[in-house]
Coordinates of C-alpha atoms in Angstrom, one line a residue:
Chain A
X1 CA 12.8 17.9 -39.0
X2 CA 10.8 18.1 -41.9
X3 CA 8.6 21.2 -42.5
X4 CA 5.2 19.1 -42.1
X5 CA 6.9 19.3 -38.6
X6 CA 5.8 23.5 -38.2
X7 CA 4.8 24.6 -35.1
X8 CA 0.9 24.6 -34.4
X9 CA 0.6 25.8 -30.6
X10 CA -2.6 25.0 -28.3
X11 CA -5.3 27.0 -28.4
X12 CA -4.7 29.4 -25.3
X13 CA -1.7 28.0 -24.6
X14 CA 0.2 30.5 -23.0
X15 CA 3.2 29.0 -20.9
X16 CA 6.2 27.3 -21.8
X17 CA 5.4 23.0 -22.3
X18 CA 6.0 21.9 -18.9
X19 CA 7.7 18.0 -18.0
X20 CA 6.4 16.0 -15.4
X21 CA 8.2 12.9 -14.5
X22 CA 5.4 11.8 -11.5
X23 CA 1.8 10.7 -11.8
X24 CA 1.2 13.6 -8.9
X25 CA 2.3 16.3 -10.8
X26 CA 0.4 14.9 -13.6
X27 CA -2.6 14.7 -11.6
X28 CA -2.3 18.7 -10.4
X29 CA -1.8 20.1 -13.4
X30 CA -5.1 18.1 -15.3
X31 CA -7.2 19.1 -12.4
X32 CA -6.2 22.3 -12.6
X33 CA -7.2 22.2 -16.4
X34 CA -10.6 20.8 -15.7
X35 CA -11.3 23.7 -13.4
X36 CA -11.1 26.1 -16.2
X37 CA -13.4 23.5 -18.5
X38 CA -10.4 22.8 -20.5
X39 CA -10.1 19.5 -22.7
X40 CA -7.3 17.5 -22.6
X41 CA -5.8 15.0 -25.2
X42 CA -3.4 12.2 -24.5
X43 CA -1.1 10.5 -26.7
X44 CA 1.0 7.7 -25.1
X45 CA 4.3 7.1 -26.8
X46 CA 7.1 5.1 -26.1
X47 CA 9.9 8.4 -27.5
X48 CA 12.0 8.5 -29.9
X49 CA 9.3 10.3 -31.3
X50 CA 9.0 10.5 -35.5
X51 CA 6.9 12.2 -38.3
X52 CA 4.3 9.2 -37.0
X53 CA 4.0 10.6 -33.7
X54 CA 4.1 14.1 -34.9
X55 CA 1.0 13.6 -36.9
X56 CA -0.9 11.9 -33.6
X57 CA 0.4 14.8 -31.7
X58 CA -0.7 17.3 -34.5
X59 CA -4.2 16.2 -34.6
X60 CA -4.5 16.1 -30.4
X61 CA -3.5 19.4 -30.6
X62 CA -6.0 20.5 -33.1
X63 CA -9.0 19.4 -31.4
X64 CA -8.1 19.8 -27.5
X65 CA -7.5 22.5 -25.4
X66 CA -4.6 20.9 -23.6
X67 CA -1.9 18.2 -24.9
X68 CA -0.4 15.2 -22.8
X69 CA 2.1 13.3 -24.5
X70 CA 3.5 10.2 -22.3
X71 CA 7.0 9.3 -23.1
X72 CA 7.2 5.6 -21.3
X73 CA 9.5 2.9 -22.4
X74 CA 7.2 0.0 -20.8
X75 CA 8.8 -2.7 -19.8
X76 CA 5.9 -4.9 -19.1
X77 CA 4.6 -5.1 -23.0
X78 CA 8.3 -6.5 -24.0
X79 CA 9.1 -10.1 -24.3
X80 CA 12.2 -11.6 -21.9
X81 CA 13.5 -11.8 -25.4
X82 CA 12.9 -8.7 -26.9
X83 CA 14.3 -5.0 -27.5
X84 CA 13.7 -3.1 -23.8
X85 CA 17.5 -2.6 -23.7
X86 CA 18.1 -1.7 -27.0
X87 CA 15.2 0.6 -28.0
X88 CA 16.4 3.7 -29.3
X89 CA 16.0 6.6 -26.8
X90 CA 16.3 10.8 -27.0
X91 CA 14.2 12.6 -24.5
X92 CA 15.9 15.6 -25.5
X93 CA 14.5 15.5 -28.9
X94 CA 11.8 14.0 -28.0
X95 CA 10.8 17.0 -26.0
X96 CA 12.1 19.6 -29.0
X97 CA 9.4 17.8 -30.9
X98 CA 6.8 18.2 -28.4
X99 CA 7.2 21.4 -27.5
X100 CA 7.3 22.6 -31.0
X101 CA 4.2 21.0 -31.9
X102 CA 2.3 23.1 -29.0
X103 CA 2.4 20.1 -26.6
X104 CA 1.5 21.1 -23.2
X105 CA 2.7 18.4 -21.0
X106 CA 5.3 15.4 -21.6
X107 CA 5.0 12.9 -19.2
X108 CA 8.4 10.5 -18.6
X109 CA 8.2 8.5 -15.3
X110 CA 10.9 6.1 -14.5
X111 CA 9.5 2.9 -14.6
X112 CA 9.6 2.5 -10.4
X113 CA 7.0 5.3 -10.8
X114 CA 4.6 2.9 -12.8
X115 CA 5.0 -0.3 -11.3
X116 CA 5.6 -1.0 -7.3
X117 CA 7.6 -3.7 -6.6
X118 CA 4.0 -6.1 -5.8
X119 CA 2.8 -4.6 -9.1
X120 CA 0.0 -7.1 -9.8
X121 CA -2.8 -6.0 -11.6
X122 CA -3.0 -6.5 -15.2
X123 CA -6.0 -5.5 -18.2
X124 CA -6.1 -8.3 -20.6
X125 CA -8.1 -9.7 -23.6
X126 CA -8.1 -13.0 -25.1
X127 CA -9.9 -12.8 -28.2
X128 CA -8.5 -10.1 -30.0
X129 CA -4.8 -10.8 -28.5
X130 CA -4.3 -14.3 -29.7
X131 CA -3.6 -13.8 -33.3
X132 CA -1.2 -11.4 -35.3
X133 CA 1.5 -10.3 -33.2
X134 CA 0.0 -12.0 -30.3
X135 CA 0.8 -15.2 -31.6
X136 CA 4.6 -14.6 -31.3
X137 CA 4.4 -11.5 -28.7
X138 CA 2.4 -13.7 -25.9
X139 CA 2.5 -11.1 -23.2
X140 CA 2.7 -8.1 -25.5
X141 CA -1.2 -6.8 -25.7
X142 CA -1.6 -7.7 -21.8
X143 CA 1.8 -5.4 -21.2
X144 CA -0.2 -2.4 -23.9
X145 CA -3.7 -3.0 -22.1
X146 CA -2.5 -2.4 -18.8
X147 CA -0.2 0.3 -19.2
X148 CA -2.7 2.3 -21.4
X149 CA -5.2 1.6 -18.5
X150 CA -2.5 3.7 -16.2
X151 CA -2.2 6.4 -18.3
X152 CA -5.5 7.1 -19.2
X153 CA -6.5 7.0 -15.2
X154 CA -3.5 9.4 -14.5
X155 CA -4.1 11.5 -17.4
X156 CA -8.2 11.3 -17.7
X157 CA -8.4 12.8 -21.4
X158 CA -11.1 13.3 -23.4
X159 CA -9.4 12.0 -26.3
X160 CA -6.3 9.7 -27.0
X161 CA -4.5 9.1 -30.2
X162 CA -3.2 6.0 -31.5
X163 CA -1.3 5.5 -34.9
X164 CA -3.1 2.8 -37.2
X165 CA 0.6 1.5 -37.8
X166 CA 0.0 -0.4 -34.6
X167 CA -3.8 -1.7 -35.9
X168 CA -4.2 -4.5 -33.5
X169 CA -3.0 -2.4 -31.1
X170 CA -6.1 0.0 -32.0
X171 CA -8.6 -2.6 -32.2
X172 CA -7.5 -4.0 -28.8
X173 CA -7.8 -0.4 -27.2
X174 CA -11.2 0.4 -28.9
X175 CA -12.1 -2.8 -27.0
X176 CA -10.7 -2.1 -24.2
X177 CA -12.3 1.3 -23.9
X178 CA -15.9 -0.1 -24.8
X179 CA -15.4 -3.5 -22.5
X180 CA -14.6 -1.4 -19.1
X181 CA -17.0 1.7 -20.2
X182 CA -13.5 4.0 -20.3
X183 CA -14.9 7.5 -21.2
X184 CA -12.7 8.4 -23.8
X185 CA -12.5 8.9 -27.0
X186 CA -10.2 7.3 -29.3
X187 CA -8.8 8.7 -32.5
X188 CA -7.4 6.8 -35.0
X189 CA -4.7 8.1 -37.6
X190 CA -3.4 7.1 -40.6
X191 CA -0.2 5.6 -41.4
X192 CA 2.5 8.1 -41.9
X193 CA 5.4 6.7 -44.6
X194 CA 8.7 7.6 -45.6
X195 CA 9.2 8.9 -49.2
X196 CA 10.2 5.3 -50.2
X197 CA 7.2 3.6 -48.7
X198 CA 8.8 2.4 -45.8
X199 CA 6.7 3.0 -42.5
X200 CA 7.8 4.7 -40.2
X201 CA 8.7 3.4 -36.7
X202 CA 11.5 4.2 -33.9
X203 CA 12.7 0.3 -34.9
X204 CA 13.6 1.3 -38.2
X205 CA 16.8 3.4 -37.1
X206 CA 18.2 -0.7 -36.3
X207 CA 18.5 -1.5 -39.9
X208 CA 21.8 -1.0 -41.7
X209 CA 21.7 0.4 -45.0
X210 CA 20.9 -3.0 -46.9
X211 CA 18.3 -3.9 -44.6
X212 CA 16.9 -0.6 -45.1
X213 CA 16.3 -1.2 -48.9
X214 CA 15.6 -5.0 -48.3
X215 CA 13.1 -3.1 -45.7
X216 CA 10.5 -1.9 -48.5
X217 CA 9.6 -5.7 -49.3
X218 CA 6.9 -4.7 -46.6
X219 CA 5.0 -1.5 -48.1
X220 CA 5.9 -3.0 -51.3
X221 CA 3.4 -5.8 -50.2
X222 CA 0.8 -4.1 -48.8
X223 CA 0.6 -1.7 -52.0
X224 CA 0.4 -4.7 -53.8
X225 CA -2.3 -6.2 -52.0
X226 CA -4.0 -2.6 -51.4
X227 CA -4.1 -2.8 -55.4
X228 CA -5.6 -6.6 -56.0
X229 CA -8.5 -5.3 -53.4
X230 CA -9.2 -1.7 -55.8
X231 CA -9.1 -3.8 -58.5
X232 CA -11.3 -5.7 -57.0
X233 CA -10.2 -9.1 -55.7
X234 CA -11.9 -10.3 -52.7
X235 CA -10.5 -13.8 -52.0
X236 CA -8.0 -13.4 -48.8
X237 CA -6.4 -16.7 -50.0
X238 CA -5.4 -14.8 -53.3
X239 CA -4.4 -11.6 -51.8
X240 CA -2.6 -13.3 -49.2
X241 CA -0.3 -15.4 -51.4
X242 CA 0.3 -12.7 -53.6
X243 CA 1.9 -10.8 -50.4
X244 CA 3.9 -13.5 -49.4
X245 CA 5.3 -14.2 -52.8
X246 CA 6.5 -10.3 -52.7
X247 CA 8.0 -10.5 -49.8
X248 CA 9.4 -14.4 -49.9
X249 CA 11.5 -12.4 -53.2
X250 CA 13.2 -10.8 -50.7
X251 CA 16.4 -13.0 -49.3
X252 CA 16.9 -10.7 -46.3
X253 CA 13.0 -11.1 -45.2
X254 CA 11.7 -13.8 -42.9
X255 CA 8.1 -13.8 -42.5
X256 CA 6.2 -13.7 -38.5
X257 CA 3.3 -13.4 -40.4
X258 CA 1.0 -12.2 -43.2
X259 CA -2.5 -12.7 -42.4
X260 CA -6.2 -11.6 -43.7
X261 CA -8.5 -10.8 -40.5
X262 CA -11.9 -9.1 -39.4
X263 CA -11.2 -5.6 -38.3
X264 CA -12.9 -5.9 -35.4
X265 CA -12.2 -9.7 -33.8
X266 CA -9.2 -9.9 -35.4
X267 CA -9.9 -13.4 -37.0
X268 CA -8.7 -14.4 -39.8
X269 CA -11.4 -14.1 -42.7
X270 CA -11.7 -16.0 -45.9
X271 CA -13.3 -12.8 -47.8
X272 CA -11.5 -9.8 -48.2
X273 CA -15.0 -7.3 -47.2
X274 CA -15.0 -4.2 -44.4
X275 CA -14.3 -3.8 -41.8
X276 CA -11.5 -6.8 -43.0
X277 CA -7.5 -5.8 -42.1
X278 CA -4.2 -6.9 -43.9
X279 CA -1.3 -7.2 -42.0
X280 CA 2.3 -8.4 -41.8
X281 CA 5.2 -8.7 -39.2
X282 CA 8.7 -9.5 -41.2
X283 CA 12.2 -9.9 -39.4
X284 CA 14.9 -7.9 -41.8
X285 CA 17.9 -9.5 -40.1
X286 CA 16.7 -8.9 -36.4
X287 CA 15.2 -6.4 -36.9
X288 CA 10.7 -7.0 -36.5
X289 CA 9.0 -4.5 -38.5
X290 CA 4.8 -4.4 -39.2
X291 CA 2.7 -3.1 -41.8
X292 CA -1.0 -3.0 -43.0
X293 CA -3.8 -1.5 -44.9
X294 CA -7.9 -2.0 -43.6
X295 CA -10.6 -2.3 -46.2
Chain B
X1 CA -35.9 -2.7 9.8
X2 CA -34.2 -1.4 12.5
X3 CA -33.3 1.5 14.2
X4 CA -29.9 2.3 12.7
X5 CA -31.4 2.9 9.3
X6 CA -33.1 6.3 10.0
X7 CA -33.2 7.9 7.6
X8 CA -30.0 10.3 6.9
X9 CA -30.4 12.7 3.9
X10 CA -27.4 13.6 1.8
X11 CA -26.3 17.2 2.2
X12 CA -28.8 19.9 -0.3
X13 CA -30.4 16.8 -1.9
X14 CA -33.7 18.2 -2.8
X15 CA -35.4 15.6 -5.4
X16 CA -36.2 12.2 -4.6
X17 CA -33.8 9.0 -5.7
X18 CA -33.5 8.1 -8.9
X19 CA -33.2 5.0 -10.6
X20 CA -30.8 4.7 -13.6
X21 CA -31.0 1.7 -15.5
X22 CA -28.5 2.6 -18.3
X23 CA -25.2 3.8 -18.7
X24 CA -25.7 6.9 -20.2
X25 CA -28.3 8.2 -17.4
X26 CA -25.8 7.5 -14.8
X27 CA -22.6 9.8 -17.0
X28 CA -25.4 12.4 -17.6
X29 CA -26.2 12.5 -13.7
X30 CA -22.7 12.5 -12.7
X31 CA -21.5 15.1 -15.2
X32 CA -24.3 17.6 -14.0
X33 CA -23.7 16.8 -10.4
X34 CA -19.5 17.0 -11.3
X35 CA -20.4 20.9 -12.9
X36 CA -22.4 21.9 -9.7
X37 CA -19.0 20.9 -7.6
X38 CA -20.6 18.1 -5.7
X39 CA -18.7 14.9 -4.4
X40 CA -20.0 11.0 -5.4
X41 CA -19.5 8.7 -3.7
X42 CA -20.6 4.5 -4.7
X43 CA -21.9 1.4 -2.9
X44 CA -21.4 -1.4 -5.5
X45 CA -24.0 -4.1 -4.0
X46 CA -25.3 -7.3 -5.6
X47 CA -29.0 -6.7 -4.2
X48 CA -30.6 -7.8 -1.4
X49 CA -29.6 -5.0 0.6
X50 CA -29.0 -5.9 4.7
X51 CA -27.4 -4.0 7.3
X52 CA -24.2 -4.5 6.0
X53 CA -24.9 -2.7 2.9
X54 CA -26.7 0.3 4.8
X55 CA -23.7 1.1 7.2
X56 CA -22.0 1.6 3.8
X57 CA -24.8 3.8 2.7
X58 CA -24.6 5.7 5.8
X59 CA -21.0 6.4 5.9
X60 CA -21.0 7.4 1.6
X61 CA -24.1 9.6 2.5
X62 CA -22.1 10.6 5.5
X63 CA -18.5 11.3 3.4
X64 CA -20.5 12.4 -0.1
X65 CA -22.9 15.0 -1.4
X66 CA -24.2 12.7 -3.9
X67 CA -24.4 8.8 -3.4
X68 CA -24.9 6.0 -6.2
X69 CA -25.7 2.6 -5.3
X70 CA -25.3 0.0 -7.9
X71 CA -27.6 -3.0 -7.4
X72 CA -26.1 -5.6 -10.5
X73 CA -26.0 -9.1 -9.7
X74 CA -22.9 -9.1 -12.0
X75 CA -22.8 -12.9 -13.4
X76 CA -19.4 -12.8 -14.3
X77 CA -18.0 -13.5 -11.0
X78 CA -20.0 -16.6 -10.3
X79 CA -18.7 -20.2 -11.4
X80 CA -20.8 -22.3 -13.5
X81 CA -21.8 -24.6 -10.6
X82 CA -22.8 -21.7 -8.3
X83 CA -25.7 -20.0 -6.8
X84 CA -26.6 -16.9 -9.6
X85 CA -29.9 -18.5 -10.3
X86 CA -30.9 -18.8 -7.0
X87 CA -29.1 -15.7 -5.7
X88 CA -32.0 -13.7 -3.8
X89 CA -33.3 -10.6 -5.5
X90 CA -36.0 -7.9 -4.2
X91 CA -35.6 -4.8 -5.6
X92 CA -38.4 -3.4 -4.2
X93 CA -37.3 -3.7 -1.1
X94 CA -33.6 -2.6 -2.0
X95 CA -34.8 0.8 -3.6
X96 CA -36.6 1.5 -0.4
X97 CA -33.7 1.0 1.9
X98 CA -31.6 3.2 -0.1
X99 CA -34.2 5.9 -0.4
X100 CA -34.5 5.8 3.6
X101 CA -30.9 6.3 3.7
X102 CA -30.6 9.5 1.5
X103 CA -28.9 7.7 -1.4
X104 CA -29.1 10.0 -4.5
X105 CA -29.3 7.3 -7.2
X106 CA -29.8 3.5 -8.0
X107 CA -27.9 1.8 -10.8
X108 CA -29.7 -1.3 -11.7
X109 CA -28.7 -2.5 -15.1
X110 CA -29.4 -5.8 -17.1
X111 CA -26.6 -7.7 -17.8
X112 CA -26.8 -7.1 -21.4
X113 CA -26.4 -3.0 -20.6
X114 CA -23.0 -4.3 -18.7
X115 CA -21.6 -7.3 -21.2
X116 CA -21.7 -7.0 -24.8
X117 CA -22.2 -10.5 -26.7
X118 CA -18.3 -10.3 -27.5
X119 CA -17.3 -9.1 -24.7
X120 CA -13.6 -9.8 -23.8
X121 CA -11.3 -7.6 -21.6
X122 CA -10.5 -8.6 -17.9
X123 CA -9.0 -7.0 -15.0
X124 CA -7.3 -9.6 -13.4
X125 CA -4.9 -9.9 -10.3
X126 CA -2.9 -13.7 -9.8
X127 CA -1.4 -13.1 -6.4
X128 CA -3.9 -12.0 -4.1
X129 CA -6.5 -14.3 -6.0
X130 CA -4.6 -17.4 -5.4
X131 CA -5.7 -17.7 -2.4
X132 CA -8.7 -18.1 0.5
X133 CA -11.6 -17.8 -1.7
X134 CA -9.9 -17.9 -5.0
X135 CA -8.6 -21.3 -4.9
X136 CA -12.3 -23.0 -4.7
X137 CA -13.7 -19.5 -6.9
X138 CA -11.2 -19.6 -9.5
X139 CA -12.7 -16.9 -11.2
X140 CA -14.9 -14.8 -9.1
X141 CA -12.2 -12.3 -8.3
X142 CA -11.5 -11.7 -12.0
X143 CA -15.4 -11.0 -12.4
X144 CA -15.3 -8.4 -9.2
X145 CA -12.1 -6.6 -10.8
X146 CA -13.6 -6.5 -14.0
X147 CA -17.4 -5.3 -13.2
X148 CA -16.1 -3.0 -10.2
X149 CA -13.6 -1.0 -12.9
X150 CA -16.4 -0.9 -15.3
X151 CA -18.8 0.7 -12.4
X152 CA -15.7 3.1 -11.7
X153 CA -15.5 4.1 -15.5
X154 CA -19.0 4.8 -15.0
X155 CA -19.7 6.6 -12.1
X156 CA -16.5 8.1 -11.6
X157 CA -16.7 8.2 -7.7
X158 CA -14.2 10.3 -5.7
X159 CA -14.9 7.5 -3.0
X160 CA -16.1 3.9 -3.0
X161 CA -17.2 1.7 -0.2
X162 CA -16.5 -1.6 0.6
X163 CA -17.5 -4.3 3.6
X164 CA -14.6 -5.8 5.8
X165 CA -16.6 -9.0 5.5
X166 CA -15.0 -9.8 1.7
X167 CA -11.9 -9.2 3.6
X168 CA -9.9 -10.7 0.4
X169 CA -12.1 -8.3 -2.3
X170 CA -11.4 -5.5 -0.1
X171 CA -7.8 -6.2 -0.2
X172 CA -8.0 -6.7 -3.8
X173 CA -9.4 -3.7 -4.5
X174 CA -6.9 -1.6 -2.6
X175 CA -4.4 -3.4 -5.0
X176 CA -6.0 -2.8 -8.4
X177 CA -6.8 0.7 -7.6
X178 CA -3.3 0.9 -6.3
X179 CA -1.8 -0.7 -9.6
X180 CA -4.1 0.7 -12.3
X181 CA -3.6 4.1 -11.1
X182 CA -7.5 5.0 -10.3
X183 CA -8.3 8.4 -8.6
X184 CA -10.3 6.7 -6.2
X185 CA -10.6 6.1 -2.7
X186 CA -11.3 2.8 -1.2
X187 CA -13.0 2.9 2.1
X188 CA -13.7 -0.5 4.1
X189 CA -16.4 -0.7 6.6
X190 CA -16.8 -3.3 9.5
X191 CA -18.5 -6.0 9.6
X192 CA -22.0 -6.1 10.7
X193 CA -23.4 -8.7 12.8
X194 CA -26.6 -10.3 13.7
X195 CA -27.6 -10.3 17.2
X196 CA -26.5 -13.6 18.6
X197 CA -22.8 -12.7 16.1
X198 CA -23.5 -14.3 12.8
X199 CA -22.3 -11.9 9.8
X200 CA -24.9 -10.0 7.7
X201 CA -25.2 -11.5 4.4
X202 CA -27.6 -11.8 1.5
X203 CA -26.9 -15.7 1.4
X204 CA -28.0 -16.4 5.4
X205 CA -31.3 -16.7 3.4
X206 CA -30.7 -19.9 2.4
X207 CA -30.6 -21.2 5.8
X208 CA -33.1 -23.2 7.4
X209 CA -33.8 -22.8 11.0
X210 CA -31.4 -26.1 11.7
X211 CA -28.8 -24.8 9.4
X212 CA -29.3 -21.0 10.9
X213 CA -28.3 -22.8 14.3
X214 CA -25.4 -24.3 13.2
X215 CA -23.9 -21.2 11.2
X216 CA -23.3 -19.8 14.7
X217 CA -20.3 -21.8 14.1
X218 CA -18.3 -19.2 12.1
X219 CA -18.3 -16.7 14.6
X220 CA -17.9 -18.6 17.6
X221 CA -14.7 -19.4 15.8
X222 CA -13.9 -16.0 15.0
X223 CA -14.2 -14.9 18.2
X224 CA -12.1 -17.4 19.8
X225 CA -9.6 -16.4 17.4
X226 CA -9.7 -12.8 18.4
X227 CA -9.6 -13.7 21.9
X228 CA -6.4 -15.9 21.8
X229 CA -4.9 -12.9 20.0
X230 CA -6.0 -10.4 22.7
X231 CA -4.2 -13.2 24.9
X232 CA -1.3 -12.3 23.5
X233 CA -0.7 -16.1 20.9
X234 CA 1.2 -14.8 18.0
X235 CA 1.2 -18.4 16.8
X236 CA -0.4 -18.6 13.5
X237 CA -0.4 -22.5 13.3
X238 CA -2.4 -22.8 17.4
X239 CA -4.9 -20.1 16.4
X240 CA -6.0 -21.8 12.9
X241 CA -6.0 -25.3 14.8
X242 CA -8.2 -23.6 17.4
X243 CA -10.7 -22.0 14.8
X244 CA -11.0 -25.3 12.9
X245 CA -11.4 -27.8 16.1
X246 CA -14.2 -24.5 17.1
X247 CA -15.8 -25.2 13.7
X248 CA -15.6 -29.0 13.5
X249 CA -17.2 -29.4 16.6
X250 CA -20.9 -28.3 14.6
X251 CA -22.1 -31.5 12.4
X252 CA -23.6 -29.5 9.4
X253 CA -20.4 -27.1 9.4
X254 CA -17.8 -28.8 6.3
X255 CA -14.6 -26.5 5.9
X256 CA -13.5 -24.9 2.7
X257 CA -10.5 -22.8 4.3
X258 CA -9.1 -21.2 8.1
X259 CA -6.2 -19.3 7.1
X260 CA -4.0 -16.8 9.0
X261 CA -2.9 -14.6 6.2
X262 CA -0.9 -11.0 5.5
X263 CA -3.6 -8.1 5.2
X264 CA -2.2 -7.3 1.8
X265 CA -0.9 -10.1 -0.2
X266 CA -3.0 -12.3 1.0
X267 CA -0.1 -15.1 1.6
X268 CA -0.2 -17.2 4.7
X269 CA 2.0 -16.6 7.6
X270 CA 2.9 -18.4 10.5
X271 CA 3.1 -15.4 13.1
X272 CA -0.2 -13.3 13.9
X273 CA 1.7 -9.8 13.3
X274 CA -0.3 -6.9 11.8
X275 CA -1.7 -6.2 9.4
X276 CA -3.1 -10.2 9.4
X277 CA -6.3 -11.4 8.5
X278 CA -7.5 -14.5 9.8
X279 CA -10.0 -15.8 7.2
X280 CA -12.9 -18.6 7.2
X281 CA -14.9 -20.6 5.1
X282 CA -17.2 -22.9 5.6
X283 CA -20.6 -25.3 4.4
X284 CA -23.8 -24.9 6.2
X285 CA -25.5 -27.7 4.4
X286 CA -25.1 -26.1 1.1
X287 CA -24.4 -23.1 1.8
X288 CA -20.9 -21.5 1.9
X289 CA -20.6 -18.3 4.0
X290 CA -17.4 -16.5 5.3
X291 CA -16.3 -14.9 7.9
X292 CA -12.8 -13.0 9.2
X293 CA -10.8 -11.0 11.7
X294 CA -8.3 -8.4 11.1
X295 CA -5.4 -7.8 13.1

C-alpha cells in the first residue's frame, strides 16, 4: 500500500476495529455510540477497497468520532447482464485497509441479510437517473438509491462519503437525501488517480496490460477538456467533440457516452457554466470504465 | 365530542402543544426531547381529525412520552381526478382534539415546506400496490410511501401509528419499514365505528343524509362476512359472492373491489386462512369509502 495509506486512528478510539456481518449488531454497537454523544460516519463501499476509498475513509475518520465502512456487493444495482459474478473481491484486505486507516466498524452482510426473499420496496428517481449511465444501466440508480437508503437507516450517521468518481451517483444521493429529508450529511471527495491519470476503480484490475494503456484515452480526455474550459471555452458542443475525437483515436475504446450536463439535473446543457459536469463511460474491450471533471 | 376523548396527558409534559410548521422546528424539538431521553411517538393524519385518529392519539400518548401529530394533506398521493380540492380541512378544530388528548406537537406544513419545485425521489412498492386500492389509485400508494418516509426522516419516531381501516397502507407500511431497514415500529389500531357500524372517516362528510343511509351498506357487508367466517366457511369465493350480493342489494352503492386477500402480500386467495384480509370498496353517489375485516 502506498504511504498516503499511513495509519490515522479515530479520535478515542480505543479497541481493536470490530466486523459485523448483521444489521443487529450494527444497530447495538451505533446506539451504544450515541449514548456516549459520539458521531458516526459511514462510507458504503462495494470492497475491494483502493487509494479512492482510502481517501473517503480518511476524511470520515478525520471529522467523526466513530467510522462505519459497509462492504456490500449489491446485487440489486447490477444489470442481468453485468459484472455481479465477476467483481473482484478481498475482504481480507479489505479489512487490513480499514483497520489501518482507524476504521471502527466494517459492515459485510451476505446479501440474504439485505433483501428477504418478498424484498419489495425500492427508492427511485426519474429525473436525474435517466441520462448518463442511466441510459444504458436502467435499473442501476434505483439498485444505489435503495440500498444506500438501507444503510444509512441501519447505520444512522451523521455524515456519509461518496467518491466524486461516481458523480451521478453523488448528485442522485444529494437528491435523495434532500427529497426524503434524510438527516445526513453528505461529503463529497475528489477524484483520486493513478500516477498515469488513470482513475482509479476496483474495475480496472479487469484490464490486461494493453487495455490498461489503451485505458488512459479516458483521463486523457477529460484533461483535455478540463483544459479547453481554463482556457476558457464555454460551448459544450466544442468541448464535447474535442473529447470524443481523443478518445475515437483510441482503436480499443468504444464510447457509452460523453455528455455535457447541469450538475444538478443532470441534463444535458448547451453552455459549459457551474454547476455544469463532464462525463464519460468507455468500454476498453469489456471492460466499462467512467470519468469526469465539474465546473 | 365524545366521551372517549378525555383528555389523557402525556407522561411529565408540562407546556402546552405546539404547533411546528417547518421542518427544522420539528428536528430542533425532537433533538431536545431525544437529549432529555424521552420516547416519540407519530400519528401521520391528513386533517380532519375523527375518532379514528384520536384512538391513535390515545394509544401514542399511551406508548410515548412525547407525541407528534402530523396534519399534511400530502397531495402527492391523490390522482388528478380526485377529491384534494374538496378534501375537508379544519384545523382549528384538529389542533383542539389533539391538545385534549395530550399530544406534544402538531406538524402542519405547506406543501411547498414538503416538495421542492424539482422534486423527484419516490418510495415505491409494486406488489402490494397492485392491488385493492391500487389498481383504481395507481399512484396513491407511491405518494403515502414517499410522504410517510419523509415524515419519518423528520420526526424520527421510535413508534408510529396507523388505522386498521387502510388495511392495504398499513400492510404496506409494515413492508417498506421491513425492506428499507427503518428503526421504527409500526403499530395498527382498530377500526373505529359509528354508532349504527359505519367506519370513521374524514370523507363520510360528503354524504348527504340519503347517501349516509345507504353507506350502511359497507358494513352490513362486513359483518356478514365476519359472521360466515365465525361460521366456520373457509371458502374465499362464497364469502366475496355474499359481501357483494350484501352490497348490491343498496341502489346508490356501485362497487370498486370485494376481495379476500393474504394479510401481507396483499394477493387474493381462495381459502379464508389467517392472516386474510377481506377488503371493500365501494361508491356512495360519488363518494368512495372502504371498509375491511381481518382474519
Amino acid at each position: 500500500m502506498a504511504e498516503c495509506l499511513a495509519p490515522v486512528r479515530a479520535k478515542g478510539m480505543e479497541k481493536i476495529m470490530k466486523i459485523a456481518y448483521t444489521i443487529k449488531e450494527v444497530r447495538e454497537q451505533v446506539k451504544a455510540w450515541r449514548k456516549e454523544g459520539l458521531t458516526v460516519g459511514l462510507v458504503p463501499t462495494m470492497g475491494y477497497l483502493h487509494e479512492g476509498h482510502a481517501s473517503l475513509m480518511k476524511k470520515a475518520v478525520e471529522e467523526n468520532d466513530r467510522v462505519v465502512t459497509s462492504v456490500f456487493l449489491n446485487p440489486t444495482q447490477f444489470g442481468p447482464s453485468e459484472d455481479l459474478e465477476a467483481y473482484p473481491r478481498d475482504f481480507e484486505q479489505d479489512c487490513r485497509l480499514c483497520d489501518s486507516l482507524g476504521v471502527s466498524m466494517v459492515f459485510h452482510p451476505e446479501p440474504e441479510e439485505m433483501y428477504a426473499p418478498d424484498f419489495c420496496t425500492w427508492v427511485n428517481m426519474e429525473v436525474l437517473s435517466s441520462t448518463l449511465c442511466g441510459k444504458s444501466r436502467s435499473t442501476h440508480f434505483r439498485g444505489v438509491c435503495t440500498v444506500v437508503s438501507k444503510l444509512f437507516n441501519i447505520v444512522t450517521p451523521d455524515r456519509a462519503y461518496f467518491g466524486q468518481k461516481d458523480a451521478q451517483q453523488l448528485a442522485i444521493i444529494r437528491r435523495m437525501v434532500r427529497d426524503l429529508n434524510m438527516d445526513i450529511e453528505i461529503v463529497g471527495c475528489p477524484i483520486v488517480r493513478e500516477e498515469d491519470g488513470l482513475a482509479k476503480s476496483s474495475r480496472n484490475t479487469y484490464l490486461n496490460e494493453e487495455e490498461r494503456k489503451a485505458a488512459l484515452v479516458l483521463s486523457q480526455s477529460i484533461f483535455l477538456g478540463e483544459k479547453m474550459v481554463k482556457e476558457g471555452e464555454t460551448d459544450a458542443a466544442k468541448i464535447k467533440a474535442a473529447m470524443t475525437a481523443r478518445i475515437e483515436s483510441e482503436p480499443l475504446a468504444r464510447i457509452d457516452y460523453v455528455e455535457i450536463v447541469d450538475g444538478l439535473s443532470m441534463q444535458p446543457v448547451d453552455t459549459m457554466q457551474s454547476p455544469a459536469l463532464a462525463a464519460i463511460a468507455v468500454y476498453i474491450g469489456k471492460t466499462r470504465l467512467i470519468d469526469n471533471f465539474i465546473i
